[in-house]
Amino acid sequence: MELIVAEVLSLIIVSSIVFAHKYSRRSREKTKEDSLLWVTYTSLAYLLFSILFHLQLAGIFRLSLPMTRFLSIIHTISIGAFILMWMLVIEQWVLQSKQVLSLLTKLQVTLFCLFSLASMADLFLNRLFQFTGSRLSSGIGVPSMLLLSSLYILIAMVCLVVRWRSITVFSRLLFSLIISFLLLSLLFFQLFRQPYLLALSNSFILLLSYLVWQRKELTLDRLTRIPNYQAFYDKLVHTTLHKERITLLMVDIENFRLINERYGTSVGDDLLKVFATFLKELEGEAYRLVGNRFALIFPHLTHNELVRQVRSIRSRTARGWMIEDILLTFYVNIAIVETPLKLNTADELVESLEFTLSAIKENRRFSVIIFNQKLIHLRQRRLEILSVLRKAVIDTSRVIVHYQPIIDVRDNRILCAEALMRLQDDRLGMISPGEFIPLAEQVGLITKLTEIVVDKVCTLLSDHQALGLALSHVSINISAEDLVSAEVAQRLLQILRRHKIDSTLIRFEVTESMLLSSLKSSQDTWKTYQDYGIKFLLDDFGTGYANLETLVERPFSTIKIDRSAVSNSRNQYQLLKVIAGMLTALDKEMVAEGVETEEQLAAVKEAGITNVQGYYFSKPVSEQEFLGFLTESVCVLPKHRIVNG
Ligand code: C2E
Ligand code: MG
Ligand code: MG
């Protein structure tokens, strides 16, 4: 009777697991946890048969002889079934190679089918299971089932041992526990013919596994049902801890936002799902990190293997997927990091991947980049510059402003100047803005830097009144963030007020690209500056962003034609002439940037441009040198003579 009570209790536990599992599922897609459900189903069947069998043995109800034999045989088969299911779960979890897994599964399932067929046939042959009356007395049926189950356990044990180092400590513990419990229970059953332990330990390990898998659910991405960032990070911690050699790929879908905007988020979601499924089918482990960003972890790949994997991803995405009758093709950027690297924590690996991906996005020349020595140096340099930046916003003496004169070529007089920022560091020397401005924008330090530059320019102008009289203005470059924020506008204007600077002496240079990114949101702030009397210059015109409408709509006082147009000598400077002609027609003031040679100067003059900035006249120079241009009424530069107005 105790046996039946134990089995009924186990049945309740197992049934609750089935219900909980069924109702907690959010998606209908197949996952590894589904295999646990199969264990639960077979356990349920085993318990039902077992309870019926034991009730019948206890005389609670009577069955005909053939029915008793049938129940007894099916009960034996069900023991083999749930043990097989358990072992398949373990193998599926630990084995990486899909071929080995499928081979092993086929082998074990075939053996099981053969055993089941033979057992069912024995209903008529009476050889494997021999009965005395209604009791199973002897025969090789039960020992064969025990042997077969032990074989399954042995196979799973071998898989576990082989893959021991590659699985998490947690999985090791759980799988070892499952195997030992089942082995012990089988032994107990063999020795005492008592299935107590089998029923109890099975429901106990099922419950335990269910709890573990519930926890696992937290590391699954809800949409794509592949492991999420947390699982990825955990795996990296594991591999770095065990110094495993791995190849990491970060895969980013290019322009995914456009797909969402054009076809709607449900199409976008479906695309992410099919893409995730495709990645999952590859040999590595696939993860969805965030949004349109995925990762793959492979055991270390040789160069050829890596090329093959990358090619297969790129060719598959280029062929695209049909989603709601729309063929969606797309490109991917792939950042690759191979371990071992010098510094190898999970954080560093993630950061290296992100750094490599940003390198792809920044220079746009390659869509696949391997994190190599050059990038390691680049990242190192970036970190160093970041540290200089952080120091510079506190100790403003590290921020240096250079001035580059802008010349009126009709009389070679200095008309105005552009203020250009540099960072000074004892170890790194002078750092150019091309290096630190993008970084400062990324980390949100740019407005602080702008404030420092505006303050320094204002200090110079207020300390040297002659400068203000001699120059029409000094222009300062400002970033998109400065242009958008009303708060920043107030702070910058406050600096001008504090120094009592004539507002027409300061102008702001805005690049075409930043204008594009902040066109709508900047209207009001733009007006705040203008009301105060500050004019704007459009910088780097001709680099391909601004459209003519922007030119006409926005009241730029001056357009600065980019160096690329000025130095483009093909077709006898036709591009420069066309741009200058158009700006003249629009009645815009112009400055030609980056004039370096006599020939360029001649072309600029021929195009009708009178204001010129460039190395031909002067590089950006220090405050002192720049003041020198003014104090000497005639200043002699290395090559040329500039007369101060
Ligand atoms: P930009 O505003 O277009 O400034 C002109 C850049 O061209 C300067 O580089 C200048 O040194 C360089 N240049 C001038 N004439 C010639 C020439 O004849 N040949 C060549 N090859 N180059 C010439 P720099 O100082 O390295 O500044 C680069 C960019 O960094 C600037 O381009 C500007 O976009 C940004 N920047 C500089 N200072 C600041 C700042 O204070 N704030 C912000 N937000 N950006 C700044
Ligand atoms: Mg500029
Ligand atoms: Mg420029």
XYZ file of C-alpha atoms and ligand atoms in Angstrom:
693
model
C 0.000 0.000 0.000
C 2.884 2.377 0.844
C 4.187 1.821 -2.635
C 0.898 2.931 -4.168
C 0.794 6.029 -1.942
C 4.369 6.910 -3.003
C 3.444 6.440 -6.636
C 0.292 8.559 -6.330
C 2.340 11.333 -4.721
C 4.840 11.118 -7.528
C 1.993 11.219 -10.027
C 0.697 14.439 -8.464
C 4.135 16.023 -8.661
C 4.681 14.977 -12.266
C 1.174 16.088 -13.356
C 1.740 19.501 -11.766
C 4.959 19.810 -13.723
C 3.109 19.010 -16.959
C 0.515 21.708 -16.216
C 3.043 24.276 -15.103
C 5.170 23.625 -18.148
C 2.244 23.813 -20.542
C 0.880 27.069 -19.170
C 4.147 28.860 -18.657
C 5.170 28.538 -22.299
C 5.034 31.803 -24.166
C 5.983 30.561 -27.559
C 5.174 27.490 -29.554
C 8.667 27.077 -30.887
C 10.716 24.011 -30.055
C 13.326 24.429 -27.380
C 15.608 22.189 -25.392
C 13.079 22.287 -22.565
C 10.593 20.417 -24.741
C 12.694 17.318 -24.278
C 12.112 17.650 -20.533
C 8.413 17.614 -21.281
C 8.899 14.269 -23.003
C 10.520 12.911 -19.857
C 7.531 14.196 -17.927
C 5.063 12.499 -20.289
C 6.849 9.163 -20.199
C 7.148 9.402 -16.408
C 3.445 10.108 -16.218
C 2.704 7.041 -18.340
C 5.076 4.959 -16.212
C 3.404 6.070 -12.979
C -0.092 5.428 -14.310
C 0.816 1.925 -15.461
C 2.664 1.332 -12.224
C -0.265 2.407 -10.041
C -2.685 0.273 -12.047
C -0.284 -2.665 -11.889
C 0.177 -2.415 -8.139
C -3.525 -1.824 -7.437
C -4.247 -4.933 -9.389
C -1.559 -6.851 -7.492
C -3.026 -5.655 -4.211
C -6.362 -7.093 -5.354
C -8.139 -3.731 -5.469
C -9.488 -4.748 -8.852
C -9.162 -7.793 -11.074
C -8.168 -8.062 -14.689
C -8.284 -10.965 -17.091
C -5.009 -12.891 -17.480
C -4.103 -11.455 -20.910
C -4.832 -7.910 -19.619
C -2.661 -8.515 -16.544
C 0.183 -9.694 -18.747
C -0.285 -6.710 -21.036
C -0.180 -4.302 -18.080
C 2.891 -5.979 -16.669
C 4.786 -5.802 -19.975
C 3.778 -2.223 -20.757
C 4.818 -1.244 -17.223
C 8.276 -2.724 -17.837
C 8.565 -0.956 -21.208
C 7.598 2.383 -19.631
C 10.537 2.151 -17.202
C 12.908 1.838 -20.165
C 11.073 4.692 -21.917
C 11.508 7.297 -19.215
C 15.113 6.359 -18.578
C 15.784 6.668 -22.311
C 14.118 10.082 -22.330
C 16.211 11.263 -19.400
C 19.409 10.218 -21.059
C 18.427 11.828 -24.368
C 17.852 15.091 -22.490
C 21.341 14.922 -21.028
C 22.928 14.058 -24.361
C 21.033 16.808 -26.142
C 22.205 19.267 -23.545
C 25.861 18.375 -23.422
C 26.671 17.323 -26.977
C 27.788 20.020 -29.364
C 27.949 18.003 -32.558
C 24.492 17.641 -34.055
C 25.595 14.631 -36.141
C 26.827 12.645 -33.130
C 23.653 13.522 -31.259
C 21.376 12.395 -34.054
C 23.367 9.158 -34.487
C 23.191 8.341 -30.792
C 19.504 9.190 -30.609
C 18.710 6.960 -33.585
C 20.721 4.080 -32.127
C 19.063 4.255 -28.714
C 15.547 4.756 -30.027
C 15.990 1.812 -32.438
C 17.125 -0.434 -29.576
C 14.154 0.698 -27.552
C 11.709 0.017 -30.399
C 13.188 -3.434 -30.915
C 12.865 -4.206 -27.221
C 9.284 -2.906 -27.141
C 8.297 -4.887 -30.241
C 9.850 -8.044 -28.848
C 8.065 -7.480 -25.531
C 4.695 -6.921 -27.188
C 5.214 -9.995 -29.340
C 5.869 -11.881 -26.138
C 2.238 -11.410 -25.236
C 1.693 -14.317 -27.580
C 5.057 -16.104 -27.333
C 5.456 -16.060 -23.551
C 9.265 -16.362 -23.590
C 10.690 -13.083 -22.343
C 8.124 -12.582 -19.606
C 7.038 -15.729 -17.862
C 4.053 -15.688 -15.559
C 2.911 -17.952 -12.787
C -0.787 -17.322 -12.645
C -1.163 -13.571 -12.874
C 2.298 -12.875 -11.398
C 5.391 -12.178 -13.415
C 7.774 -14.851 -12.138
C 10.804 -15.063 -14.424
C 12.133 -14.582 -17.934
C 14.761 -12.274 -19.395
C 12.272 -9.460 -20.126
C 12.865 -7.404 -17.000
C 16.659 -8.016 -16.845
C 16.868 -7.020 -20.554
C 15.036 -3.801 -19.798
C 17.394 -3.129 -16.883
C 20.392 -3.888 -19.072
C 19.124 -1.628 -21.836
C 18.441 1.183 -19.357
C 21.937 0.762 -17.919
C 23.333 1.007 -21.442
C 21.475 4.303 -21.970
C 22.860 5.595 -18.700
C 26.346 4.507 -19.693
C 26.128 6.341 -23.034
C 24.935 9.524 -21.319
C 27.722 9.182 -18.752
C 30.352 8.951 -21.483
C 28.904 12.049 -23.210
C 28.939 13.906 -19.909
C 32.544 12.962 -19.165
C 33.713 13.865 -22.687
C 32.044 17.278 -22.577
C 32.688 17.836 -18.851
C 34.922 20.886 -19.303
C 32.609 22.610 -21.749
C 29.462 22.653 -19.653
C 28.649 24.838 -16.713
C 29.294 23.645 -13.170
C 25.584 23.812 -12.576
C 24.769 21.476 -15.474
C 27.517 19.097 -14.370
C 25.985 18.873 -10.942
C 22.453 18.397 -12.144
C 23.284 15.761 -14.749
C 25.524 13.823 -12.372
C 22.714 13.864 -9.847
C 20.184 12.561 -12.368
C 22.492 9.777 -13.499
C 23.394 8.657 -9.976
C 19.783 8.686 -8.787
C 18.587 6.608 -11.706
C 21.498 4.177 -11.439
C 20.849 3.662 -7.737
C 17.143 3.204 -8.312
C 17.767 0.604 -11.027
C 20.167 -1.236 -8.742
C 17.599 -1.180 -5.957
C 14.975 -2.458 -8.338
C 17.257 -5.249 -9.588
C 18.191 -6.361 -6.080
C 14.842 -6.073 -4.309
C 12.374 -5.919 -7.157
C 10.958 -2.834 -5.453
C 10.219 0.210 -7.662
C 9.840 2.622 -4.676
C 13.040 4.408 -5.328
C 12.480 4.528 -9.054
C 9.165 6.357 -8.712
C 10.322 8.708 -5.989
C 13.725 9.585 -7.353
C 12.274 10.116 -10.811
C 9.727 12.652 -9.604
C 12.337 14.259 -7.368
C 14.854 14.811 -10.190
C 12.033 15.918 -12.484
C 11.004 18.564 -9.998
C 14.593 19.640 -9.535
C 15.203 19.858 -13.275
C 11.978 21.741 -13.768
C 13.074 24.340 -11.236
C 16.457 24.595 -12.910
C 14.873 24.996 -16.331
C 12.507 27.582 -14.973
C 15.555 29.524 -13.934
C 16.997 28.885 -17.370
C 13.900 30.567 -18.842
C 15.289 33.811 -17.450
C 18.286 33.468 -19.712
C 16.207 32.903 -22.844
C 15.317 35.681 -25.210
C 11.545 36.015 -25.213
C 11.133 36.762 -28.881
C 13.562 34.424 -30.567
C 13.756 31.739 -27.862
C 17.515 31.581 -28.131
C 19.738 32.352 -25.130
C 19.986 36.028 -24.252
C 22.775 38.372 -23.198
C 22.834 36.977 -19.656
C 23.448 33.464 -20.963
C 26.106 34.817 -23.342
C 27.863 36.606 -20.517
C 27.673 33.527 -18.253
C 29.188 31.433 -21.022
C 32.025 33.924 -21.460
C 32.708 33.882 -17.740
C 32.858 30.104 -17.920
C 35.178 29.956 -20.929
C 37.524 32.599 -19.582
C 37.656 30.865 -16.230
C 38.668 27.606 -17.890
C 40.923 29.353 -20.408
C 39.097 27.713 -23.294
C 40.032 28.816 -26.786
C 36.990 30.182 -28.517
C 36.036 32.235 -31.538
C 33.404 34.874 -30.905
C 31.257 36.500 -33.553
C 29.041 39.499 -32.972
C 26.528 39.749 -35.793
C 24.664 42.992 -36.333
C 21.851 43.404 -38.861
C 22.547 46.501 -40.904
C 19.751 49.079 -41.121
C 17.294 46.960 -39.184
C 15.511 50.120 -38.082
C 14.577 50.786 -41.695
C 13.020 47.318 -42.037
C 10.916 48.006 -38.943
C 9.892 51.412 -40.185
C 9.047 50.238 -43.663
C 7.254 46.949 -43.027
C 6.201 47.269 -39.392
C 7.533 45.742 -36.216
C 5.714 42.436 -36.615
C 7.620 41.759 -39.854
C 10.788 42.929 -38.094
C 10.107 40.517 -35.220
C 9.503 37.631 -37.612
C 12.740 38.431 -39.364
C 14.608 38.340 -36.059
C 13.027 34.971 -35.299
C 13.988 33.335 -38.589
C 17.447 34.815 -38.407
C 17.863 33.497 -34.857
C 16.706 30.065 -36.003
C 19.235 30.157 -38.820
C 22.049 31.100 -36.417
C 20.959 28.355 -34.038
C 21.370 25.797 -36.796
C 25.013 26.762 -37.260
C 27.708 24.820 -35.481
C 28.286 27.426 -32.783
C 26.045 28.518 -29.939
C 23.752 31.382 -30.891
C 22.646 34.226 -28.611
C 20.527 37.317 -29.068
C 22.284 40.113 -27.245
C 19.991 43.035 -27.817
C 17.715 44.308 -30.621
C 19.269 43.383 -33.941
C 22.528 42.189 -32.420
C 23.387 38.508 -32.100
C 26.431 36.537 -31.039
C 27.891 33.153 -31.867
C 30.382 31.246 -29.756
C 32.440 28.590 -31.497
C 35.178 26.403 -30.099
C 38.368 27.852 -31.618
C 38.020 27.986 -35.433
C 40.876 27.788 -37.900
C 41.092 30.589 -40.428
C 39.427 28.484 -43.133
C 36.626 27.386 -40.839
C 36.052 30.979 -39.809
C 35.887 32.118 -43.432
C 33.400 29.330 -44.162
C 31.145 30.341 -41.265
C 31.230 34.027 -42.177
C 30.513 33.229 -45.807
C 27.574 31.036 -44.929
C 26.028 33.781 -42.778
C 26.548 36.462 -45.380
C 25.315 34.424 -48.317
C 22.226 33.288 -46.418
C 21.272 36.816 -45.376
C 21.893 38.112 -48.890
C 19.426 35.506 -50.204
C 16.958 36.687 -47.594
C 13.766 35.255 -46.110
C 10.159 35.478 -47.253
C 8.112 37.086 -44.515
C 4.447 37.801 -45.119
C 5.115 37.564 -48.872
C 7.927 40.089 -48.663
C 11.416 38.975 -49.567
C 13.671 40.537 -46.968
C 17.359 40.549 -47.747
C 19.854 42.364 -45.601
C 23.508 42.768 -44.820
C 25.256 41.964 -41.601
C 28.297 43.430 -39.906
C 30.399 40.799 -38.192
C 32.897 41.567 -35.441
C 35.210 38.687 -34.591
C 37.276 38.122 -31.468
C 39.496 35.112 -30.997
C 40.852 34.055 -27.635
C 43.340 33.877 -26.042
C 43.974 37.576 -25.868
C 46.337 39.144 -23.384
C 43.598 40.313 -21.058
C 40.771 37.884 -20.963
C 37.845 38.615 -18.737
C 34.248 38.333 -19.956
C 33.918 42.117 -19.767
C 36.971 42.611 -21.916
C 35.739 40.158 -24.497
C 32.376 41.928 -24.717
C 34.089 45.284 -24.917
C 36.464 44.066 -27.630
C 33.510 42.819 -29.666
C 31.719 46.120 -29.296
C 34.853 48.022 -30.130
C 35.368 45.958 -33.289
C 31.759 46.497 -34.326
C 32.067 50.230 -33.802
C 35.277 50.160 -35.885
C 33.238 48.566 -38.688
C 30.535 51.173 -38.376
C 32.902 54.095 -38.137
C 35.027 53.535 -41.190
C 32.450 51.624 -43.249
C 35.068 50.029 -45.462
C 34.676 46.452 -44.279
C 31.688 44.651 -42.890
C 33.762 41.917 -41.227
C 36.673 42.743 -38.951
C 38.775 40.528 -36.705
C 39.917 42.118 -33.472
C 43.671 42.184 -34.039
C 46.812 43.775 -32.696
C 46.061 47.022 -34.517
C 42.623 47.246 -32.940
C 44.075 46.353 -29.547
C 46.350 49.396 -29.846
C 43.509 51.513 -31.116
C 41.341 50.499 -28.183
C 44.176 51.147 -25.802
C 44.652 54.589 -27.319
C 40.924 55.237 -27.047
C 40.952 54.349 -23.369
C 43.934 56.622 -22.804
C 42.272 59.501 -24.639
C 39.135 58.922 -22.637
C 41.110 59.280 -19.459
C 42.736 62.506 -20.760
C 39.268 63.775 -21.689
C 37.939 63.114 -18.213
C 40.868 64.967 -16.691
C 40.553 67.834 -19.190
C 36.990 68.718 -18.270
C 38.166 69.210 -14.692
C 41.584 70.741 -15.334
C 40.803 73.060 -18.242
C 44.474 73.981 -18.764
C 44.694 70.716 -20.679
C 42.301 72.087 -23.276
C 44.250 74.136 -25.811
C 42.670 76.365 -28.418
C 44.532 76.987 -31.647
C 43.514 79.622 -34.141
C 43.640 79.374 -37.883
C 43.374 82.663 -39.763
C 40.961 83.112 -42.636
C 42.368 85.395 -45.278
C 40.790 87.787 -47.726
C 42.861 86.923 -50.792
C 42.175 90.268 -52.469
C 44.573 91.972 -50.078
C 45.955 89.031 -48.046
C 44.544 90.399 -44.809
C 43.356 88.328 -41.871
C 39.630 88.620 -41.875
C 38.633 86.299 -39.109
C 39.742 83.034 -37.521
C 38.533 79.594 -36.611
C 39.102 78.314 -33.082
C 40.222 74.676 -33.095
C 40.488 72.619 -29.977
C 43.330 70.269 -28.960
C 44.028 68.297 -25.805
C 47.416 68.508 -24.163
C 48.714 65.539 -22.198
C 52.150 65.026 -20.649
C 52.425 61.483 -21.947
C 50.390 61.511 -25.173
C 51.382 65.005 -26.256
C 48.981 67.077 -28.328
C 45.843 65.142 -29.260
C 43.936 66.220 -32.344
C 40.170 66.829 -32.318
C 39.637 64.201 -35.015
C 40.539 61.657 -32.324
C 38.822 62.975 -29.238
C 35.719 64.833 -30.496
C 33.819 61.681 -31.627
C 34.752 60.036 -28.324
C 33.659 63.071 -26.303
C 30.360 63.033 -28.191
C 29.878 59.357 -27.417
C 30.547 59.672 -23.718
C 28.620 62.920 -23.302
C 31.543 65.215 -22.515
C 31.299 67.362 -25.618
C 29.128 70.155 -24.228
C 31.520 70.616 -21.351
C 34.382 70.915 -23.853
C 32.409 73.414 -25.942
C 31.851 75.519 -22.844
C 35.586 75.472 -22.123
C 36.468 76.517 -25.686
C 33.859 79.293 -25.731
C 35.198 80.503 -22.405
C 38.806 80.486 -23.652
C 37.936 82.315 -26.872
C 35.954 84.898 -24.899
C 38.863 85.339 -22.477
C 41.236 85.953 -25.375
C 38.870 88.457 -26.981
C 38.242 90.332 -23.765
C 41.936 90.335 -22.782
C 42.989 91.637 -26.186
C 40.496 94.220 -27.281
C 42.599 94.900 -30.383
C 41.785 91.432 -31.578
C 38.105 92.224 -31.510
C 38.707 95.360 -33.489
C 40.923 93.662 -36.047
C 38.831 90.568 -36.720
C 35.300 90.386 -37.993
C 34.732 87.308 -35.786
C 36.124 84.089 -34.356
C 34.206 80.993 -35.280
C 33.822 78.055 -32.923
C 32.797 74.537 -33.931
C 29.824 73.202 -32.077
C 28.358 69.726 -32.023
C 24.805 68.525 -32.560
C 24.200 68.196 -28.841
C 25.142 71.822 -28.209
C 22.807 72.905 -30.942
C 19.814 70.922 -29.758
C 19.826 71.650 -26.044
C 18.202 74.866 -24.841
C 20.019 74.444 -21.550
C 23.411 74.355 -23.258
C 22.435 77.445 -25.276
C 21.715 79.303 -22.033
C 25.037 78.249 -20.548
C 27.026 79.300 -23.628
C 25.276 82.657 -23.849
C 25.892 83.131 -20.151
C 29.634 82.784 -20.793
C 29.445 85.494 -23.472
C 27.549 87.751 -21.073
C 30.035 87.156 -18.314
C 32.907 88.244 -20.523
C 30.841 91.143 -21.904
C 31.658 90.024 -25.413
C 29.999 91.649 -28.402
C 27.926 88.730 -29.624
C 28.705 89.405 -33.279
C 32.342 88.553 -32.544
C 31.459 84.910 -32.001
C 30.030 82.659 -34.675
C 29.269 78.987 -34.561
C 30.273 76.434 -37.171
C 27.895 73.571 -37.708
C 28.704 70.629 -39.972
C 26.283 69.367 -42.564
C 26.031 65.927 -41.000
C 25.141 67.201 -37.542
C 22.580 69.526 -39.036
C 20.893 66.553 -40.602
C 20.713 64.689 -37.323
C 19.290 67.606 -35.387
C 17.390 69.605 -37.956
C 13.927 69.513 -36.436
C 14.831 69.476 -32.785
C 17.230 72.394 -33.065
C 14.849 75.049 -34.457
C 14.083 76.725 -31.119
C 17.622 76.707 -29.772
C 18.855 78.006 -33.085
C 16.538 80.971 -32.629
C 17.800 81.602 -29.081
C 21.331 81.988 -30.425
C 20.200 84.178 -33.290
C 18.169 86.458 -31.052
C 21.360 87.049 -29.156
C 23.082 88.083 -32.390
C 25.113 84.950 -33.032
C 25.508 83.874 -36.631
C 26.058 80.390 -37.986
C 28.443 79.041 -40.573
C 27.809 75.843 -42.475
C 31.006 73.811 -42.177
C 32.382 71.152 -44.548
C 29.883 71.930 -47.290
C 30.166 69.488 -50.167
C 30.753 66.368 -48.093
C 27.360 65.171 -49.165
C 24.787 65.721 -46.458
C 23.128 69.122 -46.834
C 20.490 69.580 -49.436
C 19.803 72.848 -51.148
C 16.635 73.366 -49.178
C 18.659 73.424 -45.950
C 20.941 75.991 -47.489
C 18.116 78.283 -48.409
C 15.970 77.676 -45.332
C 18.621 78.087 -42.696
C 20.028 81.570 -42.346
C 23.714 80.693 -42.559
C 25.872 83.777 -42.730
C 28.652 81.877 -44.469
C 29.203 78.550 -46.186
C 32.571 76.870 -45.776
C 33.408 74.742 -48.799
C 35.069 71.527 -47.735
C 38.685 70.714 -48.467
C 37.618 67.734 -50.579
C 36.040 70.071 -53.148
C 38.975 72.483 -53.001
C 41.607 69.798 -53.524
C 39.665 67.979 -56.245
C 41.720 69.029 -59.262
C 40.119 66.596 -61.690
C 38.221 68.358 -64.498
C 40.056 71.566 -63.759
C 38.261 72.201 -60.440
C 34.833 71.957 -62.051
C 33.207 70.821 -58.795
C 34.577 73.846 -56.963
C 33.380 76.161 -59.707
C 29.880 74.659 -59.721
C 29.571 74.936 -55.927
C 30.899 78.493 -55.874
C 28.584 79.480 -58.758
C 25.582 78.061 -56.946
C 26.422 79.760 -53.651
C 27.003 83.072 -55.429
C 23.607 82.730 -57.070
C 22.101 82.131 -53.624
C 23.920 85.229 -52.455
C 25.905 83.373 -49.799
C 29.268 84.339 -48.367
C 31.886 81.627 -48.867
C 35.129 80.409 -47.364
C 37.286 77.850 -49.156
C 38.737 75.431 -46.624
C 42.000 73.533 -46.842
C 43.819 75.506 -49.498
C 47.346 74.140 -49.540
C 48.903 74.953 -52.884
C 49.408 77.811 -55.279
C 47.339 75.938 -57.844
C 44.412 75.485 -55.430
C 44.562 79.137 -54.509
C 44.425 80.114 -58.173
C 41.419 77.818 -58.709
C 39.662 79.277 -55.681
C 40.241 82.783 -56.934
C 39.056 81.824 -60.395
C 35.874 80.415 -58.878
C 35.252 83.843 -57.396
C 35.914 82.920 -53.759
C 37.736 85.590 -51.818
C 37.947 84.157 -48.294
C 40.390 81.329 -47.805
C 41.517 79.131 -44.936
C 44.346 76.680 -45.347
C 47.910 75.624 -44.761
C 48.952 77.718 -47.749
C 48.592 80.730 -45.482
C 48.829 79.278 -42.035
C 48.231 76.145 -40.038
C 46.194 76.533 -36.855
C 48.591 78.252 -34.437
C 48.798 78.801 -30.702
C 47.201 81.787 -29.021
C 50.576 83.508 -28.684
C 51.511 83.004 -32.317
C 48.111 84.165 -33.405
C 48.428 87.314 -31.319
C 51.816 87.782 -32.977
C 50.046 88.041 -36.338
C 48.189 91.017 -34.958
C 50.787 92.841 -32.959
C 53.208 92.946 -35.871
C 51.383 94.919 -38.462
C 52.971 92.712 -41.077
C 53.473 89.120 -40.149
C 55.759 86.834 -42.057
C 54.782 83.208 -42.232
C 57.187 80.518 -43.410
C 56.139 80.887 -47.018
C 53.882 83.849 -47.352
C 53.182 87.285 -46.086
C 49.977 88.025 -44.298
C 49.071 91.577 -43.615
C 46.981 92.191 -40.597
C 43.996 94.402 -41.253
P 36.834 71.724 -39.301
O 35.939 72.522 -38.466
O 36.457 71.519 -40.717
O 38.261 72.409 -39.201
C 39.187 72.445 -40.221
C 40.173 71.356 -40.100
O 40.943 71.313 -41.274
C 41.166 71.595 -38.957
O 41.597 70.338 -38.486
C 42.305 72.261 -39.668
O 43.540 72.108 -39.020
C 42.285 71.502 -40.968
N 42.887 72.280 -42.047
C 42.824 73.598 -42.253
N 43.507 73.934 -43.366
C 43.998 72.786 -43.875
C 44.794 72.471 -45.033
O 45.192 73.308 -45.811
N 45.101 71.154 -45.242
C 44.679 70.197 -44.380
N 45.030 68.921 -44.645
N 43.929 70.453 -43.302
C 43.603 71.752 -43.052
P 41.589 69.969 -36.962
O 42.034 71.135 -36.146
O 42.291 68.685 -36.806
O 40.052 69.771 -36.663
C 39.359 68.729 -37.234
C 37.898 68.852 -36.967
O 37.625 68.683 -35.584
C 37.309 70.208 -37.298
O 37.052 70.280 -38.664
C 36.058 70.208 -36.464
O 35.022 69.517 -37.116
C 36.488 69.432 -35.260
N 36.807 70.374 -34.178
C 37.923 71.094 -33.965
N 37.792 71.843 -32.869
C 36.534 71.622 -32.393
C 35.787 72.137 -31.287
O 36.228 72.992 -30.512
N 34.527 71.639 -31.108
C 34.004 70.738 -31.957
N 32.747 70.294 -31.733
N 34.667 70.253 -33.020
C 35.925 70.710 -33.225
Mg 35.044 74.113 -38.599
Mg 35.582 72.239 -42.088
